[in-house]
């Protein structure tokens, strides 16, 4: 059985004070939870998160990473730096990175490889836009995004990675993919990996993201191929985030 994972993507939100309050609430609630829980704050707060969560079972990660190991890349952050701040995970290919910062499938695959090389667990985000869904291209788009990573890193790399299916039209919109719609795409992802290695595919955690709320989390997490969630807006509200974690129990 795959252990569920609920990861909070804080995006560009937070302050030292807000983060401390939220993290203390999460830490205090962990004894009642059986799923894995992670938070992904903005870079400057990784040190704060590391010190507050030290010794707790809550893990953390970053929201992006450079594909380069070091060098003249002003404004970028290397995977080795994330490791120094105790990160376990790093998101790669979030749709906002793809759409707003021009990250191509190839760049995302390079980031995935850079993260994994140093021992971070990449959370590969994939998902179609509304126009792509309406054009019947959902499976093709998600498969293309996934294949860029498989072609570069090989299927064995998926044994120490997480995939997050996040339909772009559901992110921050309040519109969630129905459990059936989400399950359908999760099954496509698992089948694509399974065509190369069934054991790796069966062990792969595939998260759903896009307007997950306490009200819809249980039904989503109840689907055969949905192994938890990547939570944006609701991850900033302790009660909501913890209710979603409860739904993954
Ligand atoms: P949302 O964001 O939960 O606010 O839709 C999810 C994400 O972008 O990871």
PDB file of C-alpha atoms and ligand atoms in Angstrom:
ATOM      1  CA  UNK A   1       0.000   0.000   0.000  1.00  0.00           C
ATOM      2  CA  UNK A   2       1.343   3.436  -0.889  1.00  0.00           C
ATOM      3  CA  UNK A   3       1.496   5.787   2.075  1.00  0.00           C
ATOM      4  CA  UNK A   4      -0.404   8.990   1.409  1.00  0.00           C
ATOM      5  CA  UNK A   5       1.469  12.290   1.247  1.00  0.00           C
ATOM      6  CA  UNK A   6      -0.049  15.716   1.765  1.00  0.00           C
ATOM      7  CA  UNK A   7       2.245  18.568   0.762  1.00  0.00           C
ATOM      8  CA  UNK A   8       1.526  22.257   1.220  1.00  0.00           C
ATOM      9  CA  UNK A   9       2.703  24.576  -1.546  1.00  0.00           C
ATOM     10  CA  UNK A  10       2.773  27.984   0.109  1.00  0.00           C
ATOM     11  CA  UNK A  11       3.663  29.723  -3.164  1.00  0.00           C
ATOM     12  CA  UNK A  12       4.771  33.326  -2.546  1.00  0.00           C
ATOM     13  CA  UNK A  13       2.962  33.690   0.776  1.00  0.00           C
ATOM     14  CA  UNK A  14       4.001  33.897   4.391  1.00  0.00           C
ATOM     15  CA  UNK A  15       5.949  35.897   6.944  1.00  0.00           C
ATOM     16  CA  UNK A  16       8.112  34.817   9.856  1.00  0.00           C
ATOM     17  CA  UNK A  17       5.204  35.360  12.215  1.00  0.00           C
ATOM     18  CA  UNK A  18       2.522  33.662  10.108  1.00  0.00           C
ATOM     19  CA  UNK A  19       4.783  30.716   9.327  1.00  0.00           C
ATOM     20  CA  UNK A  20       5.620  30.120  12.987  1.00  0.00           C
ATOM     21  CA  UNK A  21       1.948  30.031  13.971  1.00  0.00           C
ATOM     22  CA  UNK A  22       1.045  27.684  11.109  1.00  0.00           C
ATOM     23  CA  UNK A  23       3.982  25.326  11.702  1.00  0.00           C
ATOM     24  CA  UNK A  24       3.286  25.062  15.432  1.00  0.00           C
ATOM     25  CA  UNK A  25      -0.305  24.047  14.668  1.00  0.00           C
ATOM     26  CA  UNK A  26       0.817  21.435  12.142  1.00  0.00           C
ATOM     27  CA  UNK A  27       3.481  20.039  14.465  1.00  0.00           C
ATOM     28  CA  UNK A  28       1.006  19.722  17.320  1.00  0.00           C
ATOM     29  CA  UNK A  29      -1.484  17.794  15.167  1.00  0.00           C
ATOM     30  CA  UNK A  30       0.934  15.194  13.838  1.00  0.00           C
ATOM     31  CA  UNK A  31       0.402  12.580  16.529  1.00  0.00           C
ATOM     32  CA  UNK A  32      -3.078  11.885  15.161  1.00  0.00           C
ATOM     33  CA  UNK A  33      -1.989  11.533  11.545  1.00  0.00           C
ATOM     34  CA  UNK A  34      -0.789   8.484   9.663  1.00  0.00           C
ATOM     35  CA  UNK A  35      -0.001  10.149   6.330  1.00  0.00           C
ATOM     36  CA  UNK A  36       3.263  11.875   5.441  1.00  0.00           C
ATOM     37  CA  UNK A  37       3.058  15.661   5.675  1.00  0.00           C
ATOM     38  CA  UNK A  38       5.335  18.224   4.041  1.00  0.00           C
ATOM     39  CA  UNK A  39       5.401  21.995   3.631  1.00  0.00           C
ATOM     40  CA  UNK A  40       7.053  23.951   0.823  1.00  0.00           C
ATOM     41  CA  UNK A  41       7.703  27.539   1.901  1.00  0.00           C
ATOM     42  CA  UNK A  42       9.440  30.266  -0.120  1.00  0.00           C
ATOM     43  CA  UNK A  43      13.243  29.955  -0.062  1.00  0.00           C
ATOM     44  CA  UNK A  44      14.015  32.603   2.593  1.00  0.00           C
ATOM     45  CA  UNK A  45      11.949  30.724   5.167  1.00  0.00           C
ATOM     46  CA  UNK A  46      13.627  27.334   4.773  1.00  0.00           C
ATOM     47  CA  UNK A  47      15.943  28.047   7.722  1.00  0.00           C
ATOM     48  CA  UNK A  48      12.999  28.990   9.903  1.00  0.00           C
ATOM     49  CA  UNK A  49      11.065  25.902   8.865  1.00  0.00           C
ATOM     50  CA  UNK A  50      14.110  23.733   9.500  1.00  0.00           C
ATOM     51  CA  UNK A  51      14.514  25.023  13.038  1.00  0.00           C
ATOM     52  CA  UNK A  52      10.826  24.874  13.946  1.00  0.00           C
ATOM     53  CA  UNK A  53      10.279  21.393  12.480  1.00  0.00           C
ATOM     54  CA  UNK A  54      13.539  19.877  13.744  1.00  0.00           C
ATOM     55  CA  UNK A  55      12.731  16.622  15.518  1.00  0.00           C
ATOM     56  CA  UNK A  56       9.155  16.483  14.230  1.00  0.00           C
ATOM     57  CA  UNK A  57       7.904  14.060  11.586  1.00  0.00           C
ATOM     58  CA  UNK A  58       6.819  16.903   9.315  1.00  0.00           C
ATOM     59  CA  UNK A  59       9.148  17.244   6.328  1.00  0.00           C
ATOM     60  CA  UNK A  60       9.707  20.192   4.034  1.00  0.00           C
ATOM     61  CA  UNK A  61      10.815  21.130   0.583  1.00  0.00           C
ATOM     62  CA  UNK A  62      11.317  23.999  -1.820  1.00  0.00           C
ATOM     63  CA  UNK A  63       9.104  25.172  -4.653  1.00  0.00           C
ATOM     64  CA  UNK A  64      11.740  25.156  -7.366  1.00  0.00           C
ATOM     65  CA  UNK A  65      15.461  24.564  -7.913  1.00  0.00           C
ATOM     66  CA  UNK A  66      18.098  25.446 -10.460  1.00  0.00           C
ATOM     67  CA  UNK A  67      19.118  22.834 -12.993  1.00  0.00           C
ATOM     68  CA  UNK A  68      22.715  24.018 -12.471  1.00  0.00           C
ATOM     69  CA  UNK A  69      24.967  22.879  -9.624  1.00  0.00           C
ATOM     70  CA  UNK A  70      26.635  26.278  -9.050  1.00  0.00           C
ATOM     71  CA  UNK A  71      27.848  29.308 -10.944  1.00  0.00           C
ATOM     72  CA  UNK A  72      26.899  32.677 -12.365  1.00  0.00           C
ATOM     73  CA  UNK A  73      23.116  32.270 -12.237  1.00  0.00           C
ATOM     74  CA  UNK A  74      21.938  35.360 -10.358  1.00  0.00           C
ATOM     75  CA  UNK A  75      18.775  34.761  -8.398  1.00  0.00           C
ATOM     76  CA  UNK A  76      18.892  30.975  -8.679  1.00  0.00           C
ATOM     77  CA  UNK A  77      19.151  28.392  -5.892  1.00  0.00           C
ATOM     78  CA  UNK A  78      21.088  25.119  -6.211  1.00  0.00           C
ATOM     79  CA  UNK A  79      19.881  21.714  -5.053  1.00  0.00           C
ATOM     80  CA  UNK A  80      22.886  21.371  -2.706  1.00  0.00           C
ATOM     81  CA  UNK A  81      21.711  24.519  -0.877  1.00  0.00           C
ATOM     82  CA  UNK A  82      18.272  23.014  -0.351  1.00  0.00           C
ATOM     83  CA  UNK A  83      19.897  19.921   1.122  1.00  0.00           C
ATOM     84  CA  UNK A  84      21.801  22.093   3.594  1.00  0.00           C
ATOM     85  CA  UNK A  85      18.492  23.450   4.815  1.00  0.00           C
ATOM     86  CA  UNK A  86      17.122  19.974   5.400  1.00  0.00           C
ATOM     87  CA  UNK A  87      14.775  19.811   2.413  1.00  0.00           C
ATOM     88  CA  UNK A  88      13.462  16.383   1.537  1.00  0.00           C
ATOM     89  CA  UNK A  89      11.364  17.433  -1.449  1.00  0.00           C
ATOM     90  CA  UNK A  90      11.430  19.986  -4.223  1.00  0.00           C
ATOM     91  CA  UNK A  91       8.631  20.824  -6.631  1.00  0.00           C
ATOM     92  CA  UNK A  92       9.671  20.830 -10.271  1.00  0.00           C
ATOM     93  CA  UNK A  93       7.563  21.935 -13.199  1.00  0.00           C
ATOM     94  CA  UNK A  94       4.745  23.564 -11.268  1.00  0.00           C
ATOM     95  CA  UNK A  95       2.374  25.037 -13.849  1.00  0.00           C
ATOM     96  CA  UNK A  96       3.138  28.558 -12.607  1.00  0.00           C
ATOM     97  CA  UNK A  97       6.835  27.939 -13.324  1.00  0.00           C
ATOM     98  CA  UNK A  98       5.988  26.559 -16.739  1.00  0.00           C
ATOM     99  CA  UNK A  99       3.532  29.310 -17.683  1.00  0.00           C
ATOM    100  CA  UNK A 100       5.022  32.410 -16.012  1.00  0.00           C
ATOM    101  CA  UNK A 101       8.736  31.628 -16.050  1.00  0.00           C
ATOM    102  CA  UNK A 102       9.034  29.810 -19.349  1.00  0.00           C
ATOM    103  CA  UNK A 103      10.134  26.430 -18.010  1.00  0.00           C
ATOM    104  CA  UNK A 104       9.996  23.922 -20.843  1.00  0.00           C
ATOM    105  CA  UNK A 105       9.663  20.152 -20.495  1.00  0.00           C
ATOM    106  CA  UNK A 106      13.438  19.919 -21.049  1.00  0.00           C
ATOM    107  CA  UNK A 107      14.261  22.462 -18.337  1.00  0.00           C
ATOM    108  CA  UNK A 108      11.905  20.688 -15.946  1.00  0.00           C
ATOM    109  CA  UNK A 109      13.593  17.374 -16.738  1.00  0.00           C
ATOM    110  CA  UNK A 110      16.992  18.963 -16.043  1.00  0.00           C
ATOM    111  CA  UNK A 111      15.768  20.323 -12.702  1.00  0.00           C
ATOM    112  CA  UNK A 112      14.349  16.914 -11.818  1.00  0.00           C
ATOM    113  CA  UNK A 113      17.731  15.318 -12.557  1.00  0.00           C
ATOM    114  CA  UNK A 114      19.675  17.981 -10.617  1.00  0.00           C
ATOM    115  CA  UNK A 115      17.452  17.511  -7.570  1.00  0.00           C
ATOM    116  CA  UNK A 116      17.630  13.757  -7.636  1.00  0.00           C
ATOM    117  CA  UNK A 117      21.373  13.681  -8.155  1.00  0.00           C
ATOM    118  CA  UNK A 118      21.854  15.239  -4.748  1.00  0.00           C
ATOM    119  CA  UNK A 119      19.268  13.145  -2.956  1.00  0.00           C
ATOM    120  CA  UNK A 120      16.219  15.389  -2.989  1.00  0.00           C
ATOM    121  CA  UNK A 121      12.878  13.836  -3.907  1.00  0.00           C
ATOM    122  CA  UNK A 122      11.527  15.744  -6.896  1.00  0.00           C
ATOM    123  CA  UNK A 123       7.787  16.281  -7.011  1.00  0.00           C
ATOM    124  CA  UNK A 124       7.164  16.449 -10.746  1.00  0.00           C
ATOM    125  CA  UNK A 125       4.089  18.557 -11.482  1.00  0.00           C
ATOM    126  CA  UNK A 126       2.163  17.875 -14.662  1.00  0.00           C
ATOM    127  CA  UNK A 127      -1.196  19.026 -15.949  1.00  0.00           C
ATOM    128  CA  UNK A 128      -3.156  20.344 -18.880  1.00  0.00           C
ATOM    129  CA  UNK A 129      -4.714  23.753 -19.482  1.00  0.00           C
ATOM    130  CA  UNK A 130      -8.455  24.161 -19.983  1.00  0.00           C
ATOM    131  CA  UNK A 131      -7.943  24.617 -23.737  1.00  0.00           C
ATOM    132  CA  UNK A 132      -5.915  21.412 -23.885  1.00  0.00           C
ATOM    133  CA  UNK A 133      -8.592  19.510 -21.946  1.00  0.00           C
ATOM    134  CA  UNK A 134     -11.345  20.851 -24.182  1.00  0.00           C
ATOM    135  CA  UNK A 135      -9.336  19.804 -27.227  1.00  0.00           C
ATOM    136  CA  UNK A 136      -9.160  16.256 -25.852  1.00  0.00           C
ATOM    137  CA  UNK A 137      -5.403  16.504 -25.312  1.00  0.00           C
ATOM    138  CA  UNK A 138      -5.202  15.851 -21.572  1.00  0.00           C
ATOM    139  CA  UNK A 139      -3.573  12.416 -21.751  1.00  0.00           C
ATOM    140  CA  UNK A 140      -1.203  13.519 -24.514  1.00  0.00           C
ATOM    141  CA  UNK A 141      -0.036  16.612 -22.620  1.00  0.00           C
ATOM    142  CA  UNK A 142       0.494  14.832 -19.327  1.00  0.00           C
ATOM    143  CA  UNK A 143       2.261  11.956 -21.070  1.00  0.00           C
ATOM    144  CA  UNK A 144       4.535  14.386 -22.925  1.00  0.00           C
ATOM    145  CA  UNK A 145       5.473  16.183 -19.683  1.00  0.00           C
ATOM    146  CA  UNK A 146       6.149  12.878 -17.940  1.00  0.00           C
ATOM    147  CA  UNK A 147       8.050  11.408 -20.883  1.00  0.00           C
ATOM    148  CA  UNK A 148      10.543  14.301 -20.904  1.00  0.00           C
ATOM    149  CA  UNK A 149      11.656  13.158 -17.442  1.00  0.00           C
ATOM    150  CA  UNK A 150      11.499   9.434 -18.231  1.00  0.00           C
ATOM    151  CA  UNK A 151      13.586   9.940 -21.360  1.00  0.00           C
ATOM    152  CA  UNK A 152      16.233  11.868 -19.504  1.00  0.00           C
ATOM    153  CA  UNK A 153      16.409  10.078 -16.142  1.00  0.00           C
ATOM    154  CA  UNK A 154      14.968   6.640 -16.910  1.00  0.00           C
ATOM    155  CA  UNK A 155      12.108   4.831 -15.205  1.00  0.00           C
ATOM    156  CA  UNK A 156      14.253   3.833 -12.217  1.00  0.00           C
ATOM    157  CA  UNK A 157      14.351   7.517 -11.252  1.00  0.00           C
ATOM    158  CA  UNK A 158      10.624   7.308 -10.548  1.00  0.00           C
ATOM    159  CA  UNK A 159      11.341   4.990  -7.624  1.00  0.00           C
ATOM    160  CA  UNK A 160      12.543   8.018  -5.656  1.00  0.00           C
ATOM    161  CA  UNK A 161      10.223  10.683  -6.992  1.00  0.00           C
ATOM    162  CA  UNK A 162       6.651  11.849  -6.602  1.00  0.00           C
ATOM    163  CA  UNK A 163       4.321  12.995  -9.384  1.00  0.00           C
ATOM    164  CA  UNK A 164       1.632  15.623  -8.852  1.00  0.00           C
ATOM    165  CA  UNK A 165      -1.214  15.881 -11.338  1.00  0.00           C
ATOM    166  CA  UNK A 166      -2.433  19.455 -11.272  1.00  0.00           C
ATOM    167  CA  UNK A 167      -4.868  20.455 -13.994  1.00  0.00           C
ATOM    168  CA  UNK A 168      -4.048  24.114 -14.660  1.00  0.00           C
ATOM    169  CA  UNK A 169      -7.735  25.035 -14.797  1.00  0.00           C
ATOM    170  CA  UNK A 170      -8.207  23.787 -11.233  1.00  0.00           C
ATOM    171  CA  UNK A 171      -5.297  25.638  -9.612  1.00  0.00           C
ATOM    172  CA  UNK A 172      -6.440  28.484  -7.403  1.00  0.00           C
ATOM    173  CA  UNK A 173      -9.746  28.671  -9.239  1.00  0.00           C
ATOM    174  CA  UNK A 174     -12.014  26.924  -6.765  1.00  0.00           C
ATOM    175  CA  UNK A 175     -12.881  24.459  -9.544  1.00  0.00           C
ATOM    176  CA  UNK A 176     -11.650  20.988  -8.657  1.00  0.00           C
ATOM    177  CA  UNK A 177     -11.298  18.092 -11.051  1.00  0.00           C
ATOM    178  CA  UNK A 178     -13.987  15.598 -10.130  1.00  0.00           C
ATOM    179  CA  UNK A 179     -12.630  12.477  -8.442  1.00  0.00           C
ATOM    180  CA  UNK A 180     -13.423  10.546 -11.638  1.00  0.00           C
ATOM    181  CA  UNK A 181     -11.624  13.070 -13.865  1.00  0.00           C
ATOM    182  CA  UNK A 182      -8.594  13.080 -11.602  1.00  0.00           C
ATOM    183  CA  UNK A 183      -8.500   9.285 -11.242  1.00  0.00           C
ATOM    184  CA  UNK A 184      -8.611   8.923 -15.017  1.00  0.00           C
ATOM    185  CA  UNK A 185      -5.439  10.998 -15.453  1.00  0.00           C
ATOM    186  CA  UNK A 186      -3.682   9.403 -12.478  1.00  0.00           C
ATOM    187  CA  UNK A 187      -4.295   6.037 -14.114  1.00  0.00           C
ATOM    188  CA  UNK A 188      -2.780   7.331 -17.370  1.00  0.00           C
ATOM    189  CA  UNK A 189       0.333   8.448 -15.468  1.00  0.00           C
ATOM    190  CA  UNK A 190       0.689   5.130 -13.663  1.00  0.00           C
ATOM    191  CA  UNK A 191       0.176   3.213 -16.892  1.00  0.00           C
ATOM    192  CA  UNK A 192       2.862   5.260 -18.686  1.00  0.00           C
ATOM    193  CA  UNK A 193       5.358   4.400 -15.948  1.00  0.00           C
ATOM    194  CA  UNK A 194       4.010   0.852 -15.725  1.00  0.00           C
ATOM    195  CA  UNK A 195       4.700   0.249 -19.401  1.00  0.00           C
ATOM    196  CA  UNK A 196       8.372   0.554 -18.464  1.00  0.00           C
ATOM    197  CA  UNK A 197       8.396  -0.943 -14.973  1.00  0.00           C
ATOM    198  CA  UNK A 198       5.360  -2.306 -13.160  1.00  0.00           C
ATOM    199  CA  UNK A 199       7.005  -2.411  -9.735  1.00  0.00           C
ATOM    200  CA  UNK A 200       8.129   1.215  -9.930  1.00  0.00           C
ATOM    201  CA  UNK A 201       4.684   2.228 -11.179  1.00  0.00           C
ATOM    202  CA  UNK A 202       2.924   0.452  -8.308  1.00  0.00           C
ATOM    203  CA  UNK A 203       5.123   2.183  -5.753  1.00  0.00           C
ATOM    204  CA  UNK A 204       4.885   5.651  -7.301  1.00  0.00           C
ATOM    205  CA  UNK A 205       2.995   8.239  -5.284  1.00  0.00           C
ATOM    206  CA  UNK A 206       0.811  10.384  -7.522  1.00  0.00           C
ATOM    207  CA  UNK A 207      -0.664  13.428  -5.779  1.00  0.00           C
ATOM    208  CA  UNK A 208      -3.633  15.450  -6.966  1.00  0.00           C
ATOM    209  CA  UNK A 209      -3.497  19.240  -6.782  1.00  0.00           C
ATOM    210  CA  UNK A 210      -5.932  21.978  -7.755  1.00  0.00           C
ATOM    211  CA  UNK A 211      -8.415  23.504  -5.325  1.00  0.00           C
ATOM    212  CA  UNK A 212      -8.236  20.645  -2.831  1.00  0.00           C
ATOM    213  CA  UNK A 213     -10.335  21.631   0.194  1.00  0.00           C
ATOM    214  CA  UNK A 214     -11.476  19.863   3.357  1.00  0.00           C
ATOM    215  CA  UNK A 215     -14.852  19.319   1.628  1.00  0.00           C
ATOM    216  CA  UNK A 216     -13.504  17.441  -1.414  1.00  0.00           C
ATOM    217  CA  UNK A 217     -10.314  15.838  -0.095  1.00  0.00           C
ATOM    218  CA  UNK A 218     -11.760  12.542   1.168  1.00  0.00           C
ATOM    219  CA  UNK A 219     -13.423  11.647  -2.092  1.00  0.00           C
ATOM    220  CA  UNK A 220     -10.331  12.553  -4.124  1.00  0.00           C
ATOM    221  CA  UNK A 221      -8.010  10.629  -1.817  1.00  0.00           C
ATOM    222  CA  UNK A 222     -10.378   7.660  -1.965  1.00  0.00           C
ATOM    223  CA  UNK A 223      -9.580   7.044  -5.650  1.00  0.00           C
ATOM    224  CA  UNK A 224      -7.402   4.048  -6.451  1.00  0.00           C
ATOM    225  CA  UNK A 225      -4.518   6.005  -7.970  1.00  0.00           C
ATOM    226  CA  UNK A 226      -4.632   9.188  -5.884  1.00  0.00           C
ATOM    227  CA  UNK A 227      -1.974   8.998  -3.191  1.00  0.00           C
ATOM    228  CA  UNK A 228      -2.444  12.348  -1.508  1.00  0.00           C
ATOM    229  CA  UNK A 229      -2.486  15.993  -2.433  1.00  0.00           C
ATOM    230  CA  UNK A 230      -0.460  19.050  -3.313  1.00  0.00           C
ATOM    231  CA  UNK A 231      -2.299  21.836  -1.577  1.00  0.00           C
ATOM    232  CA  UNK A 232      -2.030  25.537  -2.404  1.00  0.00           C
ATOM    233  CA  UNK A 233      -4.498  28.012  -0.914  1.00  0.00           C
ATOM    234  CA  UNK A 234      -5.804  25.644   1.762  1.00  0.00           C
ATOM    235  CA  UNK A 235      -2.248  24.951   2.964  1.00  0.00           C
ATOM    236  CA  UNK A 236      -2.064  28.464   4.413  1.00  0.00           C
ATOM    237  CA  UNK A 237      -4.976  27.912   6.794  1.00  0.00           C
ATOM    238  CA  UNK A 238      -4.069  25.526   9.622  1.00  0.00           C
ATOM    239  CA  UNK A 239      -7.596  24.183  10.133  1.00  0.00           C
ATOM    240  CA  UNK A 240      -8.070  23.499   6.425  1.00  0.00           C
ATOM    241  CA  UNK A 241      -4.654  21.961   5.878  1.00  0.00           C
ATOM    242  CA  UNK A 242      -5.038  19.700   8.892  1.00  0.00           C
ATOM    243  CA  UNK A 243      -8.537  18.659   7.841  1.00  0.00           C
ATOM    244  CA  UNK A 244      -7.096  17.679   4.452  1.00  0.00           C
ATOM    245  CA  UNK A 245      -4.360  15.698   6.202  1.00  0.00           C
ATOM    246  CA  UNK A 246      -7.075  13.978   8.247  1.00  0.00           C
ATOM    247  CA  UNK A 247      -8.830  13.039   5.005  1.00  0.00           C
ATOM    248  CA  UNK A 248      -5.634  11.280   3.904  1.00  0.00           C
ATOM    249  CA  UNK A 249      -5.521   9.223   7.114  1.00  0.00           C
TER     250      UNK A 249
HETATM  251  P1  LIG B   1      -4.541  25.402  -5.071  1.00  0.00           P
HETATM  252  O1  LIG B   1      -3.029  25.269  -5.626  1.00  0.00           O
HETATM  253  O2  LIG B   1      -4.730  24.326  -4.049  1.00  0.00           O
HETATM  254  O3  LIG B   1      -4.610  26.787  -4.469  1.00  0.00           O
HETATM  255  O4  LIG B   1      -5.434  25.239  -6.243  1.00  0.00           O
HETATM  256  C1  LIG B   1      -2.434  24.025  -5.838  1.00  0.00           C
HETATM  257  C2  LIG B   1      -1.044  24.203  -6.383  1.00  0.00           C
HETATM  258  O5  LIG B   1      -0.825  25.115  -7.188  1.00  0.00           O
HETATM  259  O6  LIG B   1      -0.112  23.451  -6.027  1.00  0.00           O
END
